[in-house]
Coordinates of C-alpha atoms in Angstrom, one line a residue:
S1 CA -1.6 0.2 -11.0
T2 CA -3.1 1.2 -14.4
R3 CA -1.6 3.9 -16.4
D4 CA -4.0 6.9 -16.7
L5 CA -6.3 6.7 -19.7
C6 CA -5.5 9.5 -22.3
G7 CA -7.7 9.6 -25.4
I8 CA -6.6 13.0 -26.6
D9 CA -5.1 11.3 -29.7
D10 CA -8.3 9.6 -30.6
M11 CA -10.9 12.4 -30.5
A12 CA -11.6 12.2 -34.2
R13 CA -12.2 8.4 -34.0
L14 CA -14.4 9.0 -31.0
R15 CA -16.4 11.5 -32.8
D16 CA -16.7 9.3 -36.0
A17 CA -17.7 6.4 -33.7
G18 CA -20.8 8.5 -32.6
V19 CA -19.6 9.4 -29.1
A20 CA -21.8 12.3 -27.9
S21 CA -20.0 13.3 -24.6
L22 CA -16.7 12.8 -22.9
K23 CA -16.1 12.3 -19.2
I24 CA -12.9 13.3 -17.5
E25 CA -12.3 11.5 -14.1
G26 CA -9.8 12.5 -11.5
R27 CA -10.3 11.0 -8.0
L28 CA -8.6 12.9 -5.2
K29 CA -6.8 15.1 -7.7
R30 CA -5.8 18.7 -7.0
A31 CA -7.7 21.5 -8.6
E32 CA -4.7 22.3 -10.8
Y33 CA -5.0 18.8 -12.4
V34 CA -8.7 19.5 -13.2
A35 CA -7.7 22.8 -14.8
V36 CA -4.9 21.5 -16.9
T37 CA -6.9 18.3 -18.1
V38 CA -10.1 20.0 -18.9
A39 CA -8.4 22.8 -20.8
A40 CA -6.3 20.4 -22.9
Y41 CA -9.5 18.5 -24.0
R42 CA -11.5 21.7 -24.5
R43 CA -8.7 23.0 -26.9
A44 CA -8.7 19.6 -28.6
L45 CA -12.4 19.4 -29.1
D46 CA -12.6 23.0 -30.4
A47 CA -9.8 22.5 -32.9
L48 CA -11.4 19.2 -34.1
Y49 CA -14.8 20.7 -34.8
D50 CA -13.4 24.0 -36.2
G51 CA -11.1 22.1 -38.6
L52 CA -8.0 23.7 -37.0
P53 CA -4.6 22.0 -36.3
F54 CA -4.0 20.9 -32.7
D55 CA -0.6 20.0 -31.1
T56 CA -1.5 16.7 -29.4
A57 CA 2.2 16.1 -28.4
A58 CA 2.2 19.4 -26.5
A59 CA -1.0 18.6 -24.9
R60 CA 0.3 15.2 -23.9
D61 CA 3.4 16.9 -22.4
D62 CA 1.3 19.1 -20.2
L63 CA -0.8 16.1 -19.0
R64 CA 2.2 14.0 -18.3
Q65 CA 3.8 16.9 -16.3
M66 CA 0.6 17.3 -14.1
F67 CA 0.2 13.6 -13.4
N68 CA 1.3 10.3 -15.0
R69 CA 1.7 6.8 -13.8
G70 CA 4.3 5.4 -16.1
G71 CA 2.9 7.3 -19.1
F72 CA -0.6 6.9 -20.5
T73 CA -2.7 4.1 -21.9
R74 CA -5.2 4.3 -24.7
G75 CA -7.4 1.9 -22.6
Y76 CA -9.4 -1.2 -23.7
G77 CA -10.7 0.2 -27.0
A78 CA -8.0 -1.0 -29.2
G79 CA -7.8 -4.3 -27.5
V80 CA -6.2 -4.9 -24.0
R81 CA -2.5 -5.2 -23.8
E82 CA -1.4 -5.7 -20.2
D83 CA 2.2 -4.3 -20.9
A84 CA 0.7 -1.1 -22.2
L85 CA -2.3 -0.8 -19.7
M86 CA -0.5 -1.5 -16.5
F87 CA 2.5 0.0 -14.7
P88 CA 4.1 -2.3 -12.2
D89 CA 7.0 -0.1 -10.8
R90 CA 5.1 2.5 -8.7
P91 CA 1.6 3.7 -8.0
N92 CA 2.2 7.4 -7.8
H93 CA 3.2 10.2 -10.0
L94 CA 6.3 9.4 -12.2
G95 CA 7.1 13.0 -13.2
V96 CA 8.8 14.0 -16.5
A97 CA 12.5 13.5 -17.5
A98 CA 14.2 16.9 -17.6
G99 CA 17.8 16.1 -17.8
A100 CA 20.6 13.6 -17.1
C101 CA 23.9 13.3 -15.4
R102 CA 26.6 12.3 -17.8
R103 CA 29.5 13.1 -15.5
P104 CA 29.4 13.4 -11.8
G105 CA 28.3 16.7 -10.3
K106 CA 26.8 18.0 -13.5
I107 CA 23.3 17.8 -15.0
A108 CA 22.7 18.3 -18.7
L109 CA 19.3 20.0 -19.0
D110 CA 16.7 19.0 -21.6
A111 CA 14.1 21.4 -20.5
D112 CA 13.9 25.0 -18.9
I113 CA 14.0 24.5 -15.1
D114 CA 12.8 27.0 -12.5
A115 CA 14.3 27.2 -9.0
T116 CA 10.9 26.6 -7.5
D117 CA 10.3 23.4 -9.5
A118 CA 10.0 20.1 -7.5
L119 CA 12.9 18.0 -8.8
V120 CA 14.4 14.6 -7.9
L121 CA 17.5 12.6 -9.2
R122 CA 16.1 9.2 -10.0
R123 CA 18.7 6.5 -9.3
G124 CA 17.1 3.1 -9.8
Q125 CA 14.1 3.1 -7.5
E126 CA 15.5 5.8 -5.3
D127 CA 14.4 9.5 -5.7
I128 CA 16.8 12.2 -4.3
P129 CA 15.4 15.7 -4.0
V130 CA 17.4 18.5 -5.4
K131 CA 17.2 22.2 -6.1
L132 CA 18.7 23.8 -9.3
S133 CA 17.7 25.9 -12.2
G134 CA 18.7 26.7 -15.8
A135 CA 17.8 26.7 -19.4
A136 CA 17.5 23.8 -21.8
G137 CA 20.9 22.9 -23.3
E138 CA 22.8 24.1 -20.3
S139 CA 24.9 22.0 -18.1
V140 CA 24.4 23.0 -14.4
A141 CA 26.1 22.0 -11.1
C142 CA 24.4 19.5 -8.9
A143 CA 26.7 18.1 -6.0
K144 CA 24.4 15.0 -5.5
A145 CA 24.4 13.9 -9.1
Q146 CA 26.1 10.6 -10.2
K147 CA 26.6 9.4 -13.6
G148 CA 23.6 7.8 -14.9
D149 CA 21.1 9.7 -12.7
A150 CA 18.1 11.1 -14.4
L151 CA 16.7 14.5 -13.5
V152 CA 13.0 14.3 -13.1
R153 CA 10.6 17.2 -12.6
L154 CA 7.7 16.2 -10.4
V155 CA 6.0 19.6 -10.3
S156 CA 6.4 22.5 -12.6
A157 CA 5.9 25.8 -10.7
R158 CA 5.0 27.7 -13.8
Q159 CA 2.4 25.2 -14.9
M160 CA 0.8 25.2 -11.4
K161 CA 0.7 28.9 -11.4
D162 CA -0.8 29.1 -14.8
A163 CA -3.5 26.5 -13.8
R164 CA -4.4 28.4 -10.6
D165 CA -4.7 31.7 -12.6
S166 CA -7.1 29.9 -15.0
F167 CA -9.6 29.3 -12.3
E168 CA -9.1 31.8 -9.5
V169 CA -11.7 34.1 -11.3
E170 CA -14.7 33.2 -13.4
R171 CA -13.6 33.0 -17.1
R172 CA -16.7 31.9 -18.9
Q173 CA -19.3 34.6 -19.1
R174 CA -22.8 34.8 -20.3
D175 CA -24.2 37.9 -22.0
V176 CA -26.8 40.0 -20.0
T177 CA -28.8 43.1 -20.7
L178 CA -29.0 45.6 -17.9
K179 CA -31.7 48.2 -17.6
A180 CA -31.5 50.8 -15.0
A181 CA -34.4 53.1 -13.9
L182 CA -32.9 56.1 -11.9
H183 CA -35.7 58.7 -11.2
V184 CA -35.6 61.3 -8.5
G185 CA -37.8 60.4 -5.5
E186 CA -38.2 56.8 -6.5
A187 CA -36.1 53.7 -5.5
A188 CA -33.3 53.0 -8.0
R189 CA -34.0 49.8 -10.0
L190 CA -31.8 47.6 -12.1
T191 CA -33.0 44.6 -14.2
A192 CA -30.5 42.0 -15.4
S193 CA -31.8 39.6 -18.1
D194 CA -30.0 36.8 -20.1
G195 CA -33.1 36.5 -22.5
T196 CA -34.5 33.6 -20.4
Y197 CA -34.8 34.9 -16.9
A198 CA -34.8 38.5 -15.6
A199 CA -33.8 39.5 -12.1
E200 CA -35.0 43.0 -10.7
V201 CA -33.6 44.7 -7.6
A202 CA -34.2 47.9 -5.9
G203 CA -31.9 50.2 -4.1
D204 CA -32.2 53.5 -2.2
V205 CA -34.4 56.4 -3.2
V206 CA -32.7 58.5 -5.9
Q207 CA -31.8 62.0 -4.7
A208 CA -31.8 65.2 -6.8
A209 CA -28.3 66.4 -7.8
K210 CA -27.1 69.6 -6.0
S211 CA -24.5 70.6 -8.6
K212 CA -23.5 68.4 -11.5
P213 CA -26.2 66.9 -13.8
F214 CA -26.4 63.1 -14.2
D215 CA -23.5 61.5 -16.0
P216 CA -24.6 58.5 -18.0
D217 CA -21.1 57.5 -19.1
R218 CA -20.0 57.3 -15.4
A219 CA -23.1 55.2 -14.7
W220 CA -22.3 52.8 -17.7
Q221 CA -18.8 52.3 -16.4
Q222 CA -20.1 51.3 -12.9
L223 CA -22.7 48.9 -14.2
T224 CA -20.5 47.0 -16.7
K225 CA -17.9 46.2 -14.1
T226 CA -18.8 42.5 -14.3
G227 CA -15.3 41.0 -14.1
G228 CA -14.9 38.0 -11.8
T229 CA -18.6 37.0 -12.4
A230 CA -20.3 34.6 -14.7
W231 CA -21.9 37.5 -16.6
R232 CA -20.9 40.1 -19.2
A233 CA -22.9 43.2 -19.8
A234 CA -23.7 43.0 -23.5
A235 CA -26.1 45.9 -23.5
V236 CA -26.9 48.6 -21.0
D237 CA -30.0 50.8 -21.1
I238 CA -30.1 53.6 -18.6
D239 CA -33.4 55.6 -18.0
A240 CA -32.4 58.5 -15.7
D241 CA -33.7 61.9 -14.8
P242 CA -31.2 64.7 -15.9
D243 CA -30.8 65.7 -12.2
A244 CA -30.7 62.3 -10.7
F245 CA -27.8 61.7 -8.3
V246 CA -26.8 58.1 -7.6
P247 CA -23.4 57.4 -6.0
A248 CA -21.0 55.0 -7.5
S249 CA -21.4 52.7 -4.5
A250 CA -25.1 52.6 -5.0
L251 CA -24.7 51.7 -8.7
N252 CA -22.2 49.0 -7.7
A253 CA -24.6 47.5 -5.1
L254 CA -27.4 47.4 -7.7
R255 CA -25.1 45.6 -10.2
R256 CA -23.9 43.1 -7.6
D257 CA -27.4 42.3 -6.3
A258 CA -29.0 42.0 -9.7
L259 CA -26.2 39.5 -10.9
A260 CA -26.3 37.6 -7.7
S261 CA -30.1 37.2 -8.0
L262 CA -29.7 36.0 -11.6
E263 CA -27.0 33.5 -10.5
E264 CA -29.1 32.2 -7.7
H265 CA -31.9 31.5 -10.0
Y266 CA -29.8 29.1 -12.0
T267 CA -27.9 27.6 -9.1
A268 CA -30.7 27.0 -6.7
V269 CA -31.1 23.4 -5.7
T270 CA -34.6 22.0 -6.2
R271 CA -35.8 18.5 -5.5
A272 CA -38.5 17.3 -7.7
T273 CA -41.3 15.3 -6.1
H274 CA -43.5 12.6 -7.8
D275 CA -46.5 10.8 -6.6
V276 CA -45.4 7.1 -6.2
E277 CA -47.7 4.4 -5.3
T278 CA -45.9 2.3 -2.6
P279 CA -46.1 -1.4 -3.6
V280 CA -47.7 -3.7 -1.2
I281 CA -45.1 -5.7 0.7
R282 CA -45.8 -9.5 0.5
G283 CA -44.8 -11.5 3.5
A284 CA -41.5 -13.3 3.2
N285 CA -41.5 -17.0 2.8
D286 CA -42.8 -18.6 6.1
G287 CA -41.3 -21.9 5.3
K288 CA -37.6 -23.1 5.7
P289 CA -35.3 -21.4 3.2
L290 CA -33.7 -23.6 0.6
L291 CA -30.0 -24.1 0.7
Y292 CA -28.3 -23.4 -2.5
A293 CA -24.7 -24.3 -3.2
Q294 CA -23.1 -22.3 -6.0
S295 CA -19.8 -23.1 -7.7
G296 CA -18.0 -23.3 -11.0
D297 CA -16.6 -26.6 -9.9
A298 CA -18.9 -29.6 -10.7
D299 CA -17.3 -31.8 -8.1
A300 CA -17.9 -29.1 -5.4
L301 CA -21.6 -29.1 -6.4
R302 CA -21.8 -32.9 -6.1
R303 CA -20.1 -32.8 -2.7
A304 CA -22.4 -30.1 -1.5
L305 CA -25.5 -32.0 -2.5
A306 CA -24.2 -35.1 -0.8
N307 CA -23.9 -33.1 2.5
G308 CA -27.2 -31.4 2.7
A309 CA -27.6 -28.7 0.1
D310 CA -31.1 -28.6 -1.5
A311 CA -30.0 -27.3 -4.9
A312 CA -26.8 -26.9 -7.0
V313 CA -26.2 -23.7 -8.7
Y314 CA -23.6 -23.8 -11.6
C315 CA -21.7 -20.6 -12.3
P316 CA -19.4 -21.6 -15.1
D317 CA -15.8 -20.3 -14.9
D318 CA -14.8 -21.5 -18.3
L319 CA -17.3 -20.6 -21.0
R320 CA -15.2 -22.8 -23.5
Q321 CA -15.8 -26.0 -21.6
L322 CA -19.5 -26.1 -20.9
D323 CA -20.3 -29.6 -22.2
A324 CA -17.3 -31.0 -20.3
A325 CA -18.6 -30.2 -16.9
E326 CA -20.1 -33.3 -15.2
L327 CA -23.0 -31.6 -13.6
P328 CA -25.9 -33.0 -11.5
E329 CA -29.0 -34.1 -13.3
R330 CA -30.9 -31.1 -12.2
F331 CA -29.3 -27.7 -11.4
A332 CA -29.7 -23.9 -11.5
L333 CA -27.6 -21.7 -13.7
A334 CA -25.9 -18.5 -12.5
V335 CA -25.0 -16.3 -15.5
P336 CA -21.6 -14.6 -14.8
A337 CA -22.1 -10.8 -14.5
V338 CA -19.5 -9.8 -17.1
L339 CA -19.1 -11.7 -20.3
T340 CA -18.2 -10.9 -23.9
A341 CA -21.1 -10.8 -26.2
E342 CA -19.9 -14.0 -27.8
A343 CA -19.5 -15.8 -24.6
L344 CA -22.9 -14.6 -23.5
D345 CA -24.6 -16.0 -26.6
R346 CA -22.8 -19.2 -26.3
L347 CA -23.8 -19.7 -22.7
N348 CA -27.5 -18.9 -23.6
Q349 CA -27.5 -21.4 -26.4
W350 CA -26.1 -24.0 -24.2
A351 CA -28.6 -23.2 -21.5
N352 CA -31.6 -23.6 -23.8
A353 CA -30.2 -26.8 -25.2
N354 CA -30.1 -28.1 -21.7
A355 CA -33.4 -26.5 -20.6
D356 CA -34.9 -29.8 -19.3
R357 CA -32.1 -30.0 -16.7
I358 CA -32.0 -26.3 -15.6
T359 CA -34.5 -25.5 -13.0
E360 CA -33.7 -21.8 -12.5
T361 CA -31.5 -19.1 -14.0
I362 CA -29.9 -16.4 -11.9
V363 CA -29.3 -13.3 -14.0
A364 CA -26.7 -10.7 -12.9
N365 CA -26.8 -8.0 -15.5
V366 CA -29.8 -6.1 -17.1
G367 CA -28.4 -7.1 -20.5
H368 CA -29.3 -10.7 -19.5
F369 CA -33.0 -9.8 -19.7
A370 CA -32.7 -9.4 -23.5
L371 CA -32.3 -13.2 -23.9
K372 CA -34.6 -16.1 -23.0
W373 CA -33.4 -18.3 -20.2
P374 CA -34.8 -21.7 -19.0
G375 CA -36.5 -22.3 -15.6
R376 CA -37.5 -19.8 -13.0
L377 CA -35.9 -16.4 -13.3
T378 CA -34.0 -15.1 -10.2
G379 CA -32.2 -11.8 -9.9
G380 CA -28.6 -11.9 -8.7
Y381 CA -27.1 -9.5 -6.2
M382 CA -25.2 -7.6 -8.9
L383 CA -28.6 -6.3 -10.1
N384 CA -28.3 -4.1 -7.0
A385 CA -31.8 -4.4 -5.8
A386 CA -31.9 -2.0 -2.9
N387 CA -35.6 -0.8 -2.7
D388 CA -39.1 -1.9 -3.5
L389 CA -39.3 0.0 -6.7
T390 CA -36.3 -1.9 -8.1
V391 CA -37.8 -5.1 -7.0
E392 CA -41.1 -4.1 -8.6
Q393 CA -39.3 -3.5 -11.9
L394 CA -37.4 -6.8 -11.8
E395 CA -40.8 -8.5 -11.1
A396 CA -42.2 -6.9 -14.2
W397 CA -39.3 -8.4 -16.2
G398 CA -40.2 -11.9 -14.9
V399 CA -38.0 -12.3 -11.9
E400 CA -39.8 -14.4 -9.3
T401 CA -37.0 -14.2 -6.5
V402 CA -34.5 -11.3 -5.9
T403 CA -31.2 -11.5 -4.3
P404 CA -30.8 -8.2 -2.6
S405 CA -27.7 -6.0 -2.8
V406 CA -25.0 -7.3 -0.6
E407 CA -24.6 -3.7 0.7
L408 CA -27.9 -3.7 2.4
T409 CA -28.2 -4.5 6.2
A410 CA -30.4 -7.3 7.4
A411 CA -33.1 -4.8 8.5
Q412 CA -33.2 -3.2 5.1
I413 CA -33.4 -6.7 3.4
A414 CA -36.4 -7.5 5.8
D415 CA -38.2 -4.5 4.5
L416 CA -38.0 -5.5 0.8
R417 CA -41.1 -6.8 -0.9
G418 CA -41.4 -10.2 -2.5
K419 CA -39.2 -13.3 -2.2
T420 CA -35.6 -12.9 -1.4
N421 CA -32.6 -15.2 -1.8
I422 CA -29.6 -14.1 0.3
V423 CA -25.9 -14.7 0.0
T424 CA -24.8 -16.2 3.4
W425 CA -21.4 -17.7 2.7
G426 CA -18.5 -17.1 0.4
R427 CA -15.9 -14.6 -1.0
I428 CA -17.9 -11.8 -2.6
P429 CA -16.2 -10.6 -5.8
L430 CA -15.2 -7.0 -5.2
M431 CA -14.3 -6.2 -8.7
R432 CA -13.9 -7.7 -12.1
L433 CA -10.9 -7.0 -14.3
R434 CA -10.6 -7.2 -18.2
H435 CA -6.8 -7.5 -17.9
C436 CA -4.8 -10.1 -16.2
P437 CA -2.6 -9.1 -13.2
L438 CA -0.4 -12.0 -13.8
R439 CA 0.4 -11.0 -17.3
A440 CA 0.9 -7.4 -16.2
A441 CA 3.3 -8.3 -13.4
R442 CA 5.3 -10.4 -15.8
G443 CA 5.2 -7.9 -18.7
M444 CA 3.8 -10.4 -21.1
P445 CA 3.6 -9.0 -24.6
G446 CA 0.7 -9.5 -27.0
K447 CA -3.1 -8.9 -26.6
H448 CA -5.1 -10.3 -23.7
A449 CA -7.6 -11.9 -25.9
D450 CA -4.7 -14.0 -27.5
C451 CA -3.4 -15.3 -24.1
R452 CA -3.6 -19.0 -23.4
W453 CA -1.0 -19.1 -20.6
C454 CA -3.2 -20.7 -18.0
D455 CA -4.2 -23.3 -20.5
T456 CA -0.7 -24.5 -21.3
C457 CA 1.5 -23.6 -18.3
K458 CA 2.3 -25.7 -15.2
P459 CA -0.5 -25.8 -12.5
D460 CA 1.5 -23.7 -10.1
E461 CA 2.1 -21.0 -12.7
R462 CA -1.6 -20.2 -13.3
L463 CA -3.5 -17.2 -12.2
N464 CA -6.0 -19.2 -10.1
G465 CA -4.5 -19.6 -6.6
R466 CA -2.8 -16.2 -6.7
A467 CA -3.9 -13.0 -4.9
L468 CA -3.5 -9.3 -4.9
V469 CA -1.9 -8.3 -1.5
D470 CA -2.7 -4.8 -0.1
R471 CA -0.4 -2.6 2.0
K472 CA -1.8 -4.1 5.2
G473 CA -1.0 -7.7 4.1
A474 CA -4.6 -8.7 3.3
A475 CA -4.8 -11.2 0.4
F476 CA -7.5 -10.9 -2.2
P477 CA -7.7 -14.1 -4.2
L478 CA -7.9 -13.9 -8.1
R479 CA -10.2 -16.2 -10.0
R480 CA -10.5 -16.3 -13.8
V481 CA -13.7 -16.7 -15.9
A482 CA -12.2 -18.0 -19.1
M483 CA -13.8 -17.5 -22.5
D484 CA -12.8 -17.0 -26.2
G485 CA -11.6 -13.3 -26.4
G486 CA -9.8 -13.3 -23.1
C487 CA -10.6 -13.8 -19.4
V488 CA -12.5 -11.7 -17.0
I489 CA -10.6 -11.8 -13.7
Q490 CA -12.6 -11.7 -10.4
V491 CA -10.9 -10.1 -7.4
L492 CA -12.5 -11.8 -4.4
N493 CA -12.8 -10.4 -0.8
S494 CA -9.9 -11.4 1.4
V495 CA -12.3 -13.2 3.9
P496 CA -15.5 -15.1 3.2
L497 CA -19.0 -13.9 4.3
M498 CA -20.3 -15.8 7.3
P499 CA -23.0 -14.3 9.5
L500 CA -24.1 -17.4 11.4
R501 CA -22.8 -16.2 14.8
R502 CA -25.7 -13.7 14.7
L503 CA -28.2 -16.1 13.2
D504 CA -31.1 -14.6 15.1
R505 CA -30.7 -11.3 13.3
L506 CA -30.7 -12.6 9.8
P507 CA -33.8 -11.6 7.7
K508 CA -36.2 -14.1 6.6
A509 CA -35.6 -15.4 3.0
S510 CA -36.8 -18.1 0.6
G511 CA -33.2 -19.2 0.1
W512 CA -29.6 -19.1 1.4
R513 CA -26.9 -19.1 -1.2
L514 CA -23.4 -20.5 -0.4
L515 CA -20.6 -19.3 -2.8
L516 CA -18.2 -22.3 -2.8
Q517 CA -14.8 -22.8 -4.2
G518 CA -13.6 -26.2 -5.3
G519 CA -10.6 -26.3 -3.0
G520 CA -12.3 -25.1 0.1
P521 CA -13.9 -27.2 3.0
V522 CA -17.2 -27.8 1.1
E523 CA -18.5 -30.6 3.3
A524 CA -17.9 -28.7 6.6
I525 CA -19.5 -25.4 5.3
V526 CA -22.6 -27.2 3.9
R527 CA -23.1 -29.3 7.0
V528 CA -22.9 -26.2 9.3
Y529 CA -25.3 -24.3 7.3
R530 CA -27.7 -27.4 6.9
A531 CA -27.8 -27.7 10.7
A532 CA -28.5 -24.0 11.1
L533 CA -31.4 -24.1 8.7
D534 CA -32.8 -27.3 10.3
G535 CA -32.7 -25.5 13.8
R536 CA -30.1 -27.8 15.1
D537 CA -27.1 -26.6 17.3
F538 CA -24.6 -26.1 14.5
R539 CA -22.0 -25.1 17.0
A540 CA -22.0 -28.6 18.5
L541 CA -20.8 -30.1 15.1
P542 CA -17.2 -31.0 14.7
E543 CA -17.4 -29.2 11.3
W544 CA -18.1 -26.0 13.2
D545 CA -14.5 -25.9 14.4
V546 CA -13.3 -25.8 10.7
V547 CA -15.6 -22.8 9.9
D548 CA -15.2 -21.0 13.3
K549 CA -11.4 -20.9 12.9
M550 CA -11.5 -19.2 9.6
D551 CA -11.2 -15.5 9.3
T552 CA -14.6 -14.4 8.1
T553 CA -16.8 -11.2 7.8
T554 CA -20.5 -10.5 8.5
G555 CA -20.3 -8.1 5.6
H556 CA -23.0 -5.4 5.7
F557 CA -25.7 -7.5 7.3
F558 CA -25.2 -5.6 10.6
R559 CA -23.4 -2.5 9.6
G560 CA -24.3 -0.1 6.9
V561 CA -22.1 1.0 4.1
E562 CA -20.1 4.1 5.2

């Protein structure tokens, strides 16, 4: 797992770099985590822009106590170092060291400990829950403690209480002006205005006082009780008859209703509507789809063409060896979705130098449209085309054929306008990593960009061929896209996409794309798909036994994204 990103030490550098806003993420984190994290960055920002000192070490300590996974990382900005970015020991909260056992049965405390703190003795990879209390510098009894144990505080009770106190009531308030009209025989009225919007509410009819005259100080006290709301009464104007009688409960109700109306104005959800001209949906290609074989392995492409593929699609997996690939005389080029700027420029220059051989370019990133590519332009599935408006925009950028998002169902793909090219076989990349899991697991020092391990090590020591294994035992193969400046690592799906068992429900398309790996049963896969496209009984082929026995998925063709 990655260590959590912490940029609180880099605020001045981020400002000087032109950063205009900061985003704090915390998936599935508790409310107290949000409170502590946001408060730390709020204080850091205010101090930076006010030119005041800020104790970043204390802020980091607060953040580490709330949650840390092996400490923090400063992320990718300074250049990736796997040993600083990743934490291989555990995926959950590490806690903060609060003491140590130097002799059995005793803990020397390095921090103040409350009896309600969540504490463990960490003994190797084992965590042993304990209860104790004391002040920093004290030595306290702990029967479970053995020499060498570390006392770790997982949760600070005081920190949690302070965090909850910070958000249980509204803390940030906006100034409002309150104007009350209290005239005998008329409905009591109160207007609340923040200078932009005014909310007016009416109450019961004001009665004449039977004994005491109207008390403006008492009315002012009731109207200014805005604690716990998002508003603060900056000014109060009371226009009242001398003999007006308005109970405190009525004044409170006026204040609550006026402020609630003001808040509703700003929090109301409105959905903007626009007149949109629905594009005319052109019929899908009525002819037989072309069978595209895509791979970074030139030998796999030649084998695919020899067994029935209509076209080869080269998606390079080593941007440093473009000229070394023994490619077919004519081929399409699939641009990898994530590349360094230098690698992208190099690939673009190579593509244009080989323009007479490249029939089609499949782009996968909106940044690719900034460059001129040879052949027809096709949109890859990473462009996330999921509706007609997106397709229309891609067409305006020169795209002739679109590969729909792999998260669409067959029915949704069928509804798209224009020509489509669908992925019908292969392990879909689920994510792309800018760090190397192999380097992280081995604790390799140095920057990711300088690594040449897979170029020089033994074949069985390389990243390719390895996988990330989840808690259920599913293996997700890793594949590197090598380039100067460090690899991008693709994490592939644990099983390949294969929807042929429900061939009759596949949408019409102008092309089927097979994502092939060099070490896979290329011939068997291509022959099965060739037979399916030709209308022959692919299940009767001996190659079908090879494909049928593989663990596969139909992806989202027949089930939507949950």
